[in-house]
PDB file of C-alpha atoms in Angstrom:
ATOM      1  CA  TYR A   1     -69.377  63.063 345.677  1.00  0.00           C
ATOM      2  CA  GLY A   2     -69.880  64.191 342.079  1.00  0.00           C
ATOM      3  CA  ILE A   3     -68.205  67.623 342.046  1.00  0.00           C
ATOM      4  CA  GLY A   4     -66.746  67.944 345.539  1.00  0.00           C
ATOM      5  CA  HIS A   5     -63.224  67.264 344.277  1.00  0.00           C
ATOM      6  CA  ILE A   6     -63.639  69.950 341.619  1.00  0.00           C
ATOM      7  CA  SER A   7     -65.250  72.909 343.380  1.00  0.00           C
ATOM      8  CA  GLY A   8     -66.099  71.757 346.895  1.00  0.00           C
ATOM      9  CA  GLY A   9     -69.673  70.999 345.879  1.00  0.00           C
ATOM     10  CA  HIS A  10     -71.297  74.053 347.464  1.00  0.00           C
ATOM     11  CA  ILE A  11     -74.309  74.263 345.077  1.00  0.00           C
ATOM     12  CA  ASN A  12     -75.806  76.742 347.545  1.00  0.00           C
ATOM     13  CA  PRO A  13     -75.022  80.474 347.857  1.00  0.00           C
ATOM     14  CA  ALA A  14     -75.638  80.253 351.601  1.00  0.00           C
ATOM     15  CA  VAL A  15     -72.862  77.684 351.964  1.00  0.00           C
ATOM     16  CA  THR A  16     -70.567  79.772 349.795  1.00  0.00           C
ATOM     17  CA  LEU A  17     -71.248  82.831 351.963  1.00  0.00           C
ATOM     18  CA  SER A  18     -70.122  80.968 355.080  1.00  0.00           C
ATOM     19  CA  PHE A  19     -66.811  80.167 353.374  1.00  0.00           C
ATOM     20  CA  MET A  20     -66.415  83.829 352.477  1.00  0.00           C
ATOM     21  CA  VAL A  21     -67.179  84.928 356.050  1.00  0.00           C
ATOM     22  CA  LEU A  22     -64.575  82.500 357.400  1.00  0.00           C
ATOM     23  CA  ARG A  23     -62.059  83.631 354.744  1.00  0.00           C
ATOM     24  CA  LEU A  24     -61.852  80.129 353.332  1.00  0.00           C
ATOM     25  CA  GLN A  25     -62.758  81.588 349.945  1.00  0.00           C
ATOM     26  CA  SER A  26     -62.075  84.964 348.378  1.00  0.00           C
ATOM     27  CA  ILE A  27     -64.872  87.420 347.701  1.00  0.00           C
ATOM     28  CA  THR A  28     -64.261  87.225 343.969  1.00  0.00           C
ATOM     29  CA  ALA A  29     -64.407  83.440 343.913  1.00  0.00           C
ATOM     30  CA  GLY A  30     -67.476  83.478 346.141  1.00  0.00           C
ATOM     31  CA  ILE A  31     -69.352  85.834 343.830  1.00  0.00           C
ATOM     32  CA  LEU A  32     -68.453  83.701 340.808  1.00  0.00           C
ATOM     33  CA  TYR A  33     -69.671  80.599 342.656  1.00  0.00           C
ATOM     34  CA  MET A  34     -72.976  82.296 343.428  1.00  0.00           C
ATOM     35  CA  LEU A  35     -73.488  83.445 339.864  1.00  0.00           C
ATOM     36  CA  ALA A  36     -72.893  79.889 338.680  1.00  0.00           C
ATOM     37  CA  GLN A  37     -75.327  78.538 341.274  1.00  0.00           C
ATOM     38  CA  PHE A  38     -78.111  80.931 340.281  1.00  0.00           C
ATOM     39  CA  ALA A  39     -77.490  80.237 336.595  1.00  0.00           C
ATOM     40  CA  GLY A  40     -77.483  76.498 337.189  1.00  0.00           C
ATOM     41  CA  ALA A  41     -80.750  76.654 339.124  1.00  0.00           C
ATOM     42  CA  THR A  42     -82.382  78.613 336.314  1.00  0.00           C
ATOM     43  CA  LEU A  43     -81.170  76.186 333.667  1.00  0.00           C
ATOM     44  CA  GLY A  44     -82.330  73.248 335.780  1.00  0.00           C
ATOM     45  CA  SER A  45     -85.778  74.813 336.114  1.00  0.00           C
ATOM     46  CA  ILE A  46     -85.988  75.289 332.349  1.00  0.00           C
ATOM     47  CA  LEU A  47     -85.140  71.622 331.832  1.00  0.00           C
ATOM     48  CA  LEU A  48     -87.723  70.596 334.430  1.00  0.00           C
ATOM     49  CA  TRP A  49     -90.357  72.678 332.656  1.00  0.00           C
ATOM     50  CA  GLY A  50     -89.479  71.000 329.401  1.00  0.00           C
ATOM     51  CA  CYS A  51     -89.829  67.555 330.979  1.00  0.00           C
ATOM     52  CA  THR A  52     -93.232  68.288 332.519  1.00  0.00           C
ATOM     53  CA  ALA A  53     -94.823  70.793 330.105  1.00  0.00           C
ATOM     54  CA  SER A  54     -97.254  68.226 328.648  1.00  0.00           C
ATOM     55  CA  LEU A  55     -98.982  67.727 332.009  1.00  0.00           C
ATOM     56  CA  THR A  56    -101.173  70.805 331.501  1.00  0.00           C
ATOM     57  CA  VAL A  57    -101.770  70.527 327.751  1.00  0.00           C
ATOM     58  CA  HIS A  58    -105.215  68.919 328.075  1.00  0.00           C
ATOM     59  CA  CYS A  59    -106.459  70.609 331.247  1.00  0.00           C
ATOM     60  CA  ASP A  60    -109.309  72.465 329.520  1.00  0.00           C
ATOM     61  CA  ASP A  61    -110.168  69.524 327.295  1.00  0.00           C
ATOM     62  CA  GLU A  62    -110.841  67.273 330.287  1.00  0.00           C
ATOM     63  CA  ARG A  63    -113.501  69.459 331.936  1.00  0.00           C
ATOM     64  CA  ASP A  64    -117.005  68.036 332.256  1.00  0.00           C
ATOM     65  CA  SER A  65    -120.243  69.884 331.506  1.00  0.00           C
ATOM     66  CA  ASP A  66    -120.061  71.658 334.868  1.00  0.00           C
ATOM     67  CA  GLY A  67    -116.514  72.835 334.246  1.00  0.00           C
ATOM     68  CA  ASN A  68    -114.957  70.455 336.757  1.00  0.00           C
ATOM     69  CA  LEU A  69    -111.750  68.557 336.170  1.00  0.00           C
ATOM     70  CA  PRO A  70    -111.202  64.840 336.835  1.00  0.00           C
ATOM     71  CA  GLY A  71    -109.493  64.128 340.115  1.00  0.00           C
ATOM     72  CA  ASP A  72    -106.348  62.727 338.556  1.00  0.00           C
ATOM     73  CA  ILE A  73    -105.453  66.007 336.827  1.00  0.00           C
ATOM     74  CA  ASN A  74    -107.256  68.546 338.989  1.00  0.00           C
ATOM     75  CA  GLY A  75    -104.191  69.046 341.207  1.00  0.00           C
ATOM     76  CA  VAL A  76    -101.721  69.843 338.471  1.00  0.00           C
ATOM     77  CA  CYS A  77    -104.171  72.024 336.546  1.00  0.00           C
ATOM     78  CA  SER A  78    -105.323  74.078 339.525  1.00  0.00           C
ATOM     79  CA  SER A  79    -101.786  74.582 340.835  1.00  0.00           C
ATOM     80  CA  SER A  80    -100.516  75.622 337.404  1.00  0.00           C
ATOM     81  CA  ALA A  81    -103.299  78.045 336.407  1.00  0.00           C
ATOM     82  CA  LYS A  82    -102.362  81.635 335.654  1.00  0.00           C
ATOM     83  CA  ALA A  83    -103.777  84.320 337.916  1.00  0.00           C
ATOM     84  CA  ASP A  84    -105.820  85.911 335.110  1.00  0.00           C
ATOM     85  CA  GLY A  85    -107.310  82.588 334.052  1.00  0.00           C
ATOM     86  CA  SER A  86    -105.824  82.816 330.567  1.00  0.00           C
ATOM     87  CA  GLY A  87    -104.164  79.423 330.633  1.00  0.00           C
ATOM     88  CA  TYR A  88    -101.556  77.428 332.485  1.00  0.00           C
ATOM     89  CA  GLY A  89     -97.939  77.987 333.379  1.00  0.00           C
ATOM     90  CA  PRO A  90     -95.220  75.523 334.323  1.00  0.00           C
ATOM     91  CA  PRO A  91     -96.776  72.460 336.038  1.00  0.00           C
ATOM     92  CA  PHE A  92     -96.988  72.747 339.824  1.00  0.00           C
ATOM     93  CA  GLY A  93     -95.066  76.008 339.538  1.00  0.00           C
ATOM     94  CA  LEU A  94     -91.931  73.822 339.289  1.00  0.00           C
ATOM     95  CA  GLY A  95     -92.060  73.340 343.048  1.00  0.00           C
ATOM     96  CA  VAL A  96     -91.561  77.035 343.745  1.00  0.00           C
ATOM     97  CA  ASN A  97     -91.157  78.086 347.384  1.00  0.00           C
ATOM     98  CA  ILE A  98     -94.164  79.920 348.825  1.00  0.00           C
ATOM     99  CA  VAL A  99     -94.927  80.914 352.401  1.00  0.00           C
ATOM    100  CA  ALA A 100     -97.976  78.960 353.577  1.00  0.00           C
ATOM    101  CA  PRO A 101    -101.162  81.060 354.020  1.00  0.00           C
ATOM    102  CA  ARG A 102    -101.297  80.653 357.805  1.00  0.00           C
ATOM    103  CA  VAL A 103     -97.570  81.285 358.329  1.00  0.00           C
ATOM    104  CA  SER A 104     -96.469  84.868 358.971  1.00  0.00           C
ATOM    105  CA  ASN A 105     -93.479  86.341 357.178  1.00  0.00           C
ATOM    106  CA  GLY A 106     -91.622  86.626 360.470  1.00  0.00           C
ATOM    107  CA  SER A 107     -92.157  82.953 361.278  1.00  0.00           C
ATOM    108  CA  ALA A 108     -91.160  81.968 357.754  1.00  0.00           C
ATOM    109  CA  PHE A 109     -87.959  84.002 358.068  1.00  0.00           C
ATOM    110  CA  LEU A 110     -87.038  82.343 361.370  1.00  0.00           C
ATOM    111  CA  ILE A 111     -87.840  78.859 360.062  1.00  0.00           C
ATOM    112  CA  GLU A 112     -85.772  79.330 356.913  1.00  0.00           C
ATOM    113  CA  MET A 113     -82.923  80.850 358.900  1.00  0.00           C
ATOM    114  CA  MET A 114     -82.814  77.914 361.313  1.00  0.00           C
ATOM    115  CA  GLY A 115     -83.022  75.369 358.499  1.00  0.00           C
ATOM    116  CA  THR A 116     -80.072  76.989 356.744  1.00  0.00           C
ATOM    117  CA  PHE A 117     -78.196  77.241 360.045  1.00  0.00           C
ATOM    118  CA  LEU A 118     -78.568  73.475 360.463  1.00  0.00           C
ATOM    119  CA  LEU A 119     -77.232  72.833 356.973  1.00  0.00           C
ATOM    120  CA  VAL A 120     -74.253  75.204 357.113  1.00  0.00           C
ATOM    121  CA  PHE A 121     -73.380  74.214 360.692  1.00  0.00           C
ATOM    122  CA  THR A 122     -73.210  70.584 359.542  1.00  0.00           C
ATOM    123  CA  VAL A 123     -71.117  71.446 356.484  1.00  0.00           C
ATOM    124  CA  LEU A 124     -68.558  73.348 358.545  1.00  0.00           C
ATOM    125  CA  HIS A 125     -68.189  70.654 361.182  1.00  0.00           C
ATOM    126  CA  VAL A 126     -68.016  67.581 358.967  1.00  0.00           C
ATOM    127  CA  ALA A 127     -66.271  68.976 355.891  1.00  0.00           C
ATOM    128  CA  VAL A 128     -64.168  71.912 357.124  1.00  0.00           C
ATOM    129  CA  HIS A 129     -63.138  71.422 360.757  1.00  0.00           C
ATOM    130  CA  ASN A 130     -59.638  69.965 360.888  1.00  0.00           C
ATOM    131  CA  LYS A 131     -60.643  67.589 363.694  1.00  0.00           C
ATOM    132  CA  SER A 132     -63.598  66.159 361.805  1.00  0.00           C
ATOM    133  CA  THR A 133     -63.600  62.379 361.482  1.00  0.00           C
ATOM    134  CA  ALA A 134     -66.299  62.305 358.801  1.00  0.00           C
ATOM    135  CA  GLY A 135     -63.911  61.827 355.909  1.00  0.00           C
ATOM    136  CA  ASN A 136     -65.574  60.508 352.778  1.00  0.00           C
ATOM    137  CA  VAL A 137     -68.957  60.189 354.491  1.00  0.00           C
ATOM    138  CA  ALA A 138     -69.250  63.956 355.022  1.00  0.00           C
ATOM    139  CA  PRO A 139     -71.682  64.308 352.076  1.00  0.00           C
ATOM    140  CA  ILE A 140     -73.960  61.741 353.719  1.00  0.00           C
ATOM    141  CA  ALA A 141     -74.073  63.740 356.943  1.00  0.00           C
ATOM    142  CA  ILE A 142     -74.809  66.895 354.948  1.00  0.00           C
ATOM    143  CA  GLY A 143     -77.561  65.048 353.081  1.00  0.00           C
ATOM    144  CA  TRP A 144     -79.169  64.026 356.356  1.00  0.00           C
ATOM    145  CA  ALA A 145     -79.128  67.663 357.489  1.00  0.00           C
ATOM    146  CA  VAL A 146     -80.929  68.640 354.274  1.00  0.00           C
ATOM    147  CA  LEU A 147     -83.447  65.838 354.818  1.00  0.00           C
ATOM    148  CA  VAL A 148     -84.213  66.917 358.384  1.00  0.00           C
ATOM    149  CA  ALA A 149     -84.674  70.520 357.256  1.00  0.00           C
ATOM    150  CA  HIS A 150     -87.111  69.437 354.540  1.00  0.00           C
ATOM    151  CA  LEU A 151     -89.129  67.214 356.853  1.00  0.00           C
ATOM    152  CA  VAL A 152     -89.687  70.185 359.158  1.00  0.00           C
ATOM    153  CA  LEU A 153     -89.908  73.136 356.750  1.00  0.00           C
ATOM    154  CA  ILE A 154     -91.961  71.824 353.824  1.00  0.00           C
ATOM    155  CA  PRO A 155     -95.379  72.492 355.418  1.00  0.00           C
ATOM    156  CA  PHE A 156     -94.352  76.064 356.230  1.00  0.00           C
ATOM    157  CA  THR A 157     -92.311  77.339 353.269  1.00  0.00           C
ATOM    158  CA  GLY A 158     -91.666  74.390 350.982  1.00  0.00           C
ATOM    159  CA  CYS A 159     -88.123  74.424 352.415  1.00  0.00           C
ATOM    160  CA  GLY A 160     -85.887  76.832 350.569  1.00  0.00           C
ATOM    161  CA  ILE A 161     -82.610  77.000 352.583  1.00  0.00           C
ATOM    162  CA  ASN A 162     -80.947  77.743 349.240  1.00  0.00           C
ATOM    163  CA  PRO A 163     -81.507  81.086 347.463  1.00  0.00           C
ATOM    164  CA  ALA A 164     -80.533  79.576 344.107  1.00  0.00           C
ATOM    165  CA  ARG A 165     -83.063  76.761 344.495  1.00  0.00           C
ATOM    166  CA  SER A 166     -85.781  79.373 345.116  1.00  0.00           C
ATOM    167  CA  PHE A 167     -84.571  81.714 342.377  1.00  0.00           C
ATOM    168  CA  GLY A 168     -84.588  79.244 339.471  1.00  0.00           C
ATOM    169  CA  PRO A 169     -88.264  78.218 339.637  1.00  0.00           C
ATOM    170  CA  MET A 170     -89.374  81.798 340.328  1.00  0.00           C
ATOM    171  CA  ILE A 171     -87.621  83.110 337.225  1.00  0.00           C
ATOM    172  CA  VAL A 172     -88.894  80.344 334.954  1.00  0.00           C
ATOM    173  CA  ASP A 173     -92.407  80.575 336.424  1.00  0.00           C
ATOM    174  CA  THR A 174     -92.361  84.283 335.638  1.00  0.00           C
ATOM    175  CA  ILE A 175     -91.396  83.513 332.051  1.00  0.00           C
ATOM    176  CA  GLY A 176     -94.242  80.983 331.946  1.00  0.00           C
ATOM    177  CA  GLY A 177     -96.842  83.503 333.100  1.00  0.00           C
ATOM    178  CA  LEU A 178     -97.016  82.680 336.816  1.00  0.00           C
ATOM    179  CA  GLY A 179     -95.240  85.823 337.981  1.00  0.00           C
ATOM    180  CA  PRO A 180     -98.194  87.221 339.986  1.00  0.00           C
ATOM    181  CA  VAL A 181     -98.537  83.839 341.707  1.00  0.00           C
ATOM    182  CA  VAL A 182     -94.913  83.315 342.768  1.00  0.00           C
ATOM    183  CA  TRP A 183     -93.731  86.877 343.482  1.00  0.00           C
ATOM    184  CA  THR A 184     -96.158  87.239 346.316  1.00  0.00           C
ATOM    185  CA  ARG A 185     -96.249  87.634 350.087  1.00  0.00           C
ATOM    186  CA  GLY A 186     -93.026  86.568 351.747  1.00  0.00           C
ATOM    187  CA  CYS A 187     -91.008  85.884 348.601  1.00  0.00           C
ATOM    188  CA  TRP A 188     -88.189  88.015 350.055  1.00  0.00           C
ATOM    189  CA  VAL A 189     -87.760  85.489 352.875  1.00  0.00           C
ATOM    190  CA  PHE A 190     -86.043  83.020 350.563  1.00  0.00           C
ATOM    191  CA  TYR A 191     -83.323  85.526 349.648  1.00  0.00           C
ATOM    192  CA  THR A 192     -82.575  86.876 353.113  1.00  0.00           C
ATOM    193  CA  ALA A 193     -83.169  84.166 355.723  1.00  0.00           C
ATOM    194  CA  PRO A 194     -80.720  81.624 354.230  1.00  0.00           C
ATOM    195  CA  PHE A 195     -77.918  84.194 354.165  1.00  0.00           C
ATOM    196  CA  ALA A 196     -78.732  85.218 357.748  1.00  0.00           C
ATOM    197  CA  GLY A 197     -78.687  81.597 358.897  1.00  0.00           C
ATOM    198  CA  SER A 198     -75.417  80.989 357.072  1.00  0.00           C
ATOM    199  CA  THR A 199     -73.753  83.999 358.684  1.00  0.00           C
ATOM    200  CA  VAL A 200     -74.910  82.988 362.165  1.00  0.00           C
ATOM    201  CA  ALA A 201     -73.633  79.444 361.587  1.00  0.00           C
ATOM    202  CA  ALA A 202     -70.256  80.736 360.400  1.00  0.00           C
ATOM    203  CA  PHE A 203     -69.779  82.974 363.455  1.00  0.00           C
ATOM    204  CA  THR A 204     -71.012  80.234 365.790  1.00  0.00           C
ATOM    205  CA  TYR A 205     -68.484  77.871 364.297  1.00  0.00           C
ATOM    206  CA  LYS A 206     -65.647  80.389 364.473  1.00  0.00           C
ATOM    207  CA  PHE A 207     -66.152  81.859 367.939  1.00  0.00           C
ATOM    208  CA  ILE A 208     -67.620  78.926 369.864  1.00  0.00           C
ATOM    209  CA  PHE A 209     -66.600  75.622 368.329  1.00  0.00           C
ATOM    210  CA  CYS A 210     -63.400  76.424 366.464  1.00  0.00           C
ATOM    211  CA  GLU A 211     -60.388  77.419 368.551  1.00  0.00           C
ATOM    212  CA  GLU A 212     -58.252  80.230 367.224  1.00  0.00           C
ATOM    213  CA  ASP A 213     -55.368  77.915 366.391  1.00  0.00           C
ATOM    214  CA  ASP A 214     -57.744  75.556 364.627  1.00  0.00           C
ATOM    215  CA  ALA A 215     -59.143  78.417 362.557  1.00  0.00           C
ATOM    216  CA  LYS A 216     -55.637  79.432 361.505  1.00  0.00           C
ATOM    217  CA  ASP A 217     -54.798  75.843 360.613  1.00  0.00           C
ATOM    218  CA  VAL A 218     -57.909  75.581 358.451  1.00  0.00           C
ATOM    219  CA  ILE A 219     -57.088  78.815 356.607  1.00  0.00           C
ATOM    220  CA  GLU A 220     -53.431  77.835 356.126  1.00  0.00           C
ATOM    221  CA  GLU A 221     -54.381  74.363 354.948  1.00  0.00           C
ATOM    222  CA  ALA A 222     -56.833  75.804 352.417  1.00  0.00           C
ATOM    223  CA  ALA A 223     -54.181  78.243 351.149  1.00  0.00           C
ATOM    224  CA  LYS A 224     -51.569  75.476 350.926  1.00  0.00           C
ATOM    225  CA  LYS A 225     -53.936  73.237 348.975  1.00  0.00           C
ATOM    226  CA  LYS A 226     -54.676  76.100 346.568  1.00  0.00           C
ATOM    227  CA  ASN A 227     -50.953  76.712 346.020  1.00  0.00           C
ATOM    228  CA  ASP A 228     -50.317  73.012 345.480  1.00  0.00           C
ATOM    229  CA  ASP A 229     -53.085  72.863 342.893  1.00  0.00           C
ATOM    230  CA  LEU A 230     -51.617  75.866 341.063  1.00  0.00           C
ATOM    231  CA  GLU A 231     -48.182  74.290 341.054  1.00  0.00           C
ATOM    232  CA  LYS A 232     -49.568  71.089 339.574  1.00  0.00           C
ATOM    233  CA  VAL A 233     -51.116  73.099 336.760  1.00  0.00           C
ATOM    234  CA  ASN A 234     -48.092  75.297 336.041  1.00  0.00           C
ATOM    235  CA  ARG A 235     -45.304  72.747 336.570  1.00  0.00           C
ATOM    236  CA  PRO A 236     -44.554  69.745 334.344  1.00  0.00           C
ATOM    237  CA  GLU A 237     -45.169  66.506 336.177  1.00  0.00           C
ATOM    238  CA  ILE A 238     -41.557  65.325 336.397  1.00  0.00           C
ATOM    239  CA  ASP A 239     -41.317  64.616 340.111  1.00  0.00           C
ATOM    240  CA  ASP A 240     -42.286  60.999 339.704  1.00  0.00           C
ATOM    241  CA  LEU A 241     -40.036  60.338 336.747  1.00  0.00           C
ATOM    242  CA  GLU A 242     -36.890  58.390 337.513  1.00  0.00           C
ATOM    243  CA  LEU A 243     -34.014  57.586 335.252  1.00  0.00           C
ATOM    244  CA  GLN A 244     -33.710  53.840 334.877  1.00  0.00           C
ATOM    245  CA  PRO A 245     -30.222  52.375 334.292  1.00  0.00           C
ATOM    246  CA  ASN A 246     -29.719  50.092 331.317  1.00  0.00           C
ATOM    247  CA  ASP A 247     -27.177  47.595 330.292  1.00  0.00           C
ATOM    248  CA  THR A 248     -25.190  50.013 328.121  1.00  0.00           C
ATOM    249  CA  GLY A 249     -24.605  52.506 330.909  1.00  0.00           C
ATOM    250  CA  GLU A 250     -26.369  55.339 329.073  1.00  0.00           C
ATOM    251  CA  THR A 251     -27.770  56.637 332.329  1.00  0.00           C
ATOM    252  CA  GLU A 252     -24.341  57.066 333.882  1.00  0.00           C
ATOM    253  CA  ASN A 253     -23.092  58.861 330.806  1.00  0.00           C
ATOM    254  CA  MET A 254     -26.030  61.237 330.871  1.00  0.00           C
ATOM    255  CA  GLU A 255     -25.498  61.994 334.550  1.00  0.00           C
ATOM    256  CA  SER A 256     -21.779  62.597 333.949  1.00  0.00           C
ATOM    257  CA  ALA A 257     -22.557  65.003 331.137  1.00  0.00           C
TER     258      ALA A 257
END
C-alpha cells in the first residue's frame, strides 16, 4: 500500500525476476530494481544495528565468578559473540538467515524454493492476472502468503524467500565481525533457491494458469500504462481545462480569433 502506486512494491529480487521472465518489466529496469532492493536491505540492516547495538555493551560486565551470564542477557550475548571470542557483533546477528544444523543444504534449497514459489505465485495471481478480483486487497493476500511461508520455514532456514533480506544482514554482520559465523554452510541457498522458485512460479503461471490471450493482454496493458504515465509527465495537463464563457463574450471572441 505504501509504494505500490510508485514502483509496484516488489521489495524482493525474486518477485522482480518473475516480472522480467514474463516480460512485464525490462531487463534494465529489473536490474535497477534489484540493486535498489539490495541497497535498501543493507541500509535497513545498518539502521537496525544502530537501534540494537547497546544490547551487547555490558555482556562481559554481567558475568558471575564462574563466567556465566544471567539468563535475561545470555541469549543475546551468546548469539552475538564473534567466532574468535574477541567480543560481540551485531545483536542476534540482525536476524540473519542460517540453515539449521540438522537440515541438509538440499532440503534447505527445496524449502526456500517452495516458500518463494508460494509468494510469487500469489503475487502473479492476485496482482497481475487480468481476471483477478483481489483489487485493493491484493497486498493482504500477498502478506498472508509471506506469513504462511514464515510459519513453515523459520525452524529450517529462518525463512529467507528474499535474497535482499538475506544479503543485508550478512553484509552488516560481516562488517561487525560476524563474517565467519554468517558465511557458513548453506549460505548460498538464500541466493539461488528464491530465484529458482520465482522462475518456476513464473513459468507455471504463464503456461498453466494464464491463457495465451490473457498473457498478451497483461503485457499490452502494462505497456499502455507505461506510455500513459510517460505522456502525463511530458504533456501539460490541459485536457481537463475548459474555457468558461463570461458575460462580456470574451470566450466567443477568443474562439473566433
